[in-house]
Amino acid sequence: AAAVDALLRTAQEWPWPAPAAATFALARVARSASPAMRELLRQRQAALCELTTLRDAAARANVLSALAALAGGCADADPESFVGRGHAPAVRAAAQRWWFALDEASPARRAAQTRCLREALDSRLAATCAAPELPSLGPNADVFAYGLDGRTLLPRTLVALHLADGTVLVGSTDASGRLVVEDAPEGTLRLEDPLSTPLEP
C-alpha cells in the first residue's frame, strides 16, 4: 500500500520523467498476478483517475492502460475524451482499450472504433482499434537501443519503450544500451525518443 501511494504521489508531484515512470509502474500493478495488489490500486482509483490530466503522452497512456486493466470508470474523465486525433497515438490506443473494457458493446464505442480503423495512420493505433483486448503477459522483453543509423548502441540514454498493451516505459538504457522488462505483454515493441512527442491537450 505504501508503494502504491508513493507511486501516485510521484506521478502527481514530481517533474518529468518521473510521472511517466511512476504511471508505468502503476499500470504494471493493475496487471499484476496478485489480486491483492490490483485491489490496492482499485481502492485508490479516484487518485488514479486524477492522473488522466497529466499532459505527458507516455504518462497519460499508462494511466488509461491501468484503468483498462482494472475496467474502472472515472467520475470526471471518460475514454471518449481521449480517442480524438488531437491526442498522441499511444493515448488514443490506450483510450480504445479502456473504452472496450468499460463497455464493449456501446454503439458510440463501436462508431469510434470504426472511425479509428478508417483514420489511423499509426500502425499501433490501427492494431488496437482492430483488437482492443489487452494482450496476455508473456516472456521478458529484452531490447537493445540503437541510433538512427541502426548500428550505434545508445548506452545510458533516455528512451520510450512502447509495449503491446499500450503502456510506455520511459527509462534509461544500461551501459550496454539495453532495457529489460519482465513479463512483458505479448506483441510488438517500439522504441522512440520520449522528447519527440508533444504535450497532450
mmCIF file of C-alpha atoms in Angstrom, residues 12-107:
data_model
loop_
_atom_site.group_PDB
_atom_site.id
_atom_site.type_symbol
_atom_site.label_atom_id
_atom_site.label_comp_id
_atom_site.label_asym_id
_atom_site.label_seq_id
_atom_site.Cartn_x
_atom_site.Cartn_y
_atom_site.Cartn_z
ATOM 1 C CA GLN A 12 1.263 13.858 -9.354
ATOM 2 C CA GLU A 13 4.071 15.892 -7.816
ATOM 3 C CA TRP A 14 7.447 15.125 -9.368
ATOM 4 C CA PRO A 15 8.883 16.675 -12.553
ATOM 5 C CA TRP A 16 9.182 14.758 -15.814
ATOM 6 C CA PRO A 17 10.171 11.976 -16.493
ATOM 7 C CA ALA A 18 9.251 10.684 -13.019
ATOM 8 C CA PRO A 19 5.462 10.710 -13.719
ATOM 9 C CA ALA A 20 5.968 8.560 -16.829
ATOM 10 C CA ALA A 21 7.994 6.032 -14.833
ATOM 11 C CA ALA A 22 5.564 6.042 -11.890
ATOM 12 C CA THR A 23 2.486 5.595 -14.069
ATOM 13 C CA PHE A 24 4.185 2.722 -15.901
ATOM 14 C CA ALA A 25 4.688 1.037 -12.522
ATOM 15 C CA LEU A 26 1.019 1.690 -11.638
ATOM 16 C CA ALA A 27 -0.070 0.111 -14.926
ATOM 17 C CA ARG A 28 2.065 -2.918 -14.059
ATOM 18 C CA VAL A 29 0.328 -3.112 -10.658
ATOM 19 C CA ALA A 30 -3.040 -3.019 -12.456
ATOM 20 C CA ARG A 31 -1.968 -6.098 -14.459
ATOM 21 C CA SER A 32 -0.330 -7.841 -11.507
ATOM 22 C CA ALA A 33 -0.858 -11.547 -10.977
ATOM 23 C CA SER A 34 -1.656 -10.676 -7.355
ATOM 24 C CA PRO A 35 -5.358 -9.937 -6.738
ATOM 25 C CA ALA A 36 -4.347 -8.124 -3.541
ATOM 26 C CA MET A 37 -2.122 -5.702 -5.473
ATOM 27 C CA ARG A 38 -4.843 -4.991 -8.021
ATOM 28 C CA GLU A 39 -7.314 -4.418 -5.205
ATOM 29 C CA LEU A 40 -4.951 -1.916 -3.556
ATOM 30 C CA LEU A 41 -4.944 0.126 -6.749
ATOM 31 C CA ARG A 42 -8.690 -0.274 -7.234
ATOM 32 C CA GLN A 43 -9.205 1.234 -3.768
ATOM 33 C CA ARG A 44 -7.220 4.266 -4.962
ATOM 34 C CA GLN A 45 -8.975 4.536 -8.298
ATOM 35 C CA ALA A 46 -10.076 8.136 -7.695
ATOM 36 C CA ALA A 47 -6.417 9.155 -7.318
ATOM 37 C CA LEU A 48 -5.572 7.202 -10.473
ATOM 38 C CA CYS A 49 -8.370 8.991 -12.330
ATOM 39 C CA GLU A 50 -6.879 12.364 -11.324
ATOM 40 C CA LEU A 51 -3.754 11.398 -13.262
ATOM 41 C CA THR A 52 -5.678 11.419 -16.559
ATOM 42 C CA THR A 53 -4.970 15.174 -16.535
ATOM 43 C CA LEU A 54 -1.216 14.588 -16.955
ATOM 44 C CA ARG A 55 -0.106 16.148 -20.239
ATOM 45 C CA ASP A 56 2.836 13.852 -20.901
ATOM 46 C CA ALA A 57 1.633 11.356 -23.528
ATOM 47 C CA ALA A 58 3.504 8.380 -22.040
ATOM 48 C CA ALA A 59 2.159 9.052 -18.545
ATOM 49 C CA ARG A 60 -1.398 9.531 -19.801
ATOM 50 C CA ALA A 61 -1.230 6.354 -21.910
ATOM 51 C CA ASN A 62 -0.050 4.441 -18.846
ATOM 52 C CA VAL A 63 -2.888 5.780 -16.703
ATOM 53 C CA LEU A 64 -5.516 4.891 -19.323
ATOM 54 C CA SER A 65 -3.931 1.443 -19.709
ATOM 55 C CA ALA A 66 -4.139 0.921 -15.942
ATOM 56 C CA LEU A 67 -7.816 1.916 -15.980
ATOM 57 C CA ALA A 68 -8.394 -0.511 -18.860
ATOM 58 C CA ALA A 69 -6.771 -3.323 -16.877
ATOM 59 C CA LEU A 70 -8.961 -2.514 -13.854
ATOM 60 C CA ALA A 71 -12.042 -1.911 -16.044
ATOM 61 C CA GLY A 72 -12.506 1.151 -13.870
ATOM 62 C CA GLY A 73 -14.543 4.239 -14.617
ATOM 63 C CA CYS A 74 -13.812 7.832 -13.580
ATOM 64 C CA ALA A 75 -16.227 10.499 -12.419
ATOM 65 C CA ASP A 76 -14.520 13.336 -14.299
ATOM 66 C CA ALA A 77 -12.904 11.564 -17.260
ATOM 67 C CA ASP A 78 -14.070 9.142 -19.890
ATOM 68 C CA PRO A 79 -12.292 7.260 -22.691
ATOM 69 C CA GLU A 80 -14.248 9.068 -25.399
ATOM 70 C CA SER A 81 -12.383 12.267 -24.455
ATOM 71 C CA PHE A 82 -9.045 10.746 -25.471
ATOM 72 C CA VAL A 83 -9.757 8.923 -28.750
ATOM 73 C CA GLY A 84 -9.710 12.011 -30.993
ATOM 74 C CA ARG A 85 -6.970 12.979 -33.431
ATOM 75 C CA GLY A 86 -5.637 15.705 -31.140
ATOM 76 C CA HIS A 87 -4.071 13.068 -28.889
ATOM 77 C CA ALA A 88 -0.906 11.021 -29.371
ATOM 78 C CA PRO A 89 -1.382 7.566 -30.948
ATOM 79 C CA ALA A 90 -0.348 5.865 -27.684
ATOM 80 C CA VAL A 91 -3.026 7.789 -25.767
ATOM 81 C CA ARG A 92 -5.693 7.099 -28.405
ATOM 82 C CA ALA A 93 -4.845 3.390 -28.373
ATOM 83 C CA ALA A 94 -4.988 3.213 -24.570
ATOM 84 C CA ALA A 95 -8.324 5.041 -24.606
ATOM 85 C CA GLN A 96 -9.709 2.496 -27.084
ATOM 86 C CA ARG A 97 -8.671 -0.334 -24.740
ATOM 87 C CA TRP A 98 -10.180 1.453 -21.740
ATOM 88 C CA TRP A 99 -13.454 2.063 -23.562
ATOM 89 C CA PHE A 100 -13.578 -1.574 -24.654
ATOM 90 C CA ALA A 101 -13.011 -2.738 -21.040
ATOM 91 C CA LEU A 102 -15.793 -0.472 -19.763
ATOM 92 C CA ASP A 103 -18.415 -1.020 -22.442
ATOM 93 C CA GLU A 104 -17.563 -3.473 -25.191
ATOM 94 C CA ALA A 105 -20.953 -3.216 -26.909
ATOM 95 C CA SER A 106 -21.505 0.554 -26.728
ATOM 96 C CA PRO A 107 -22.717 1.924 -30.102
#
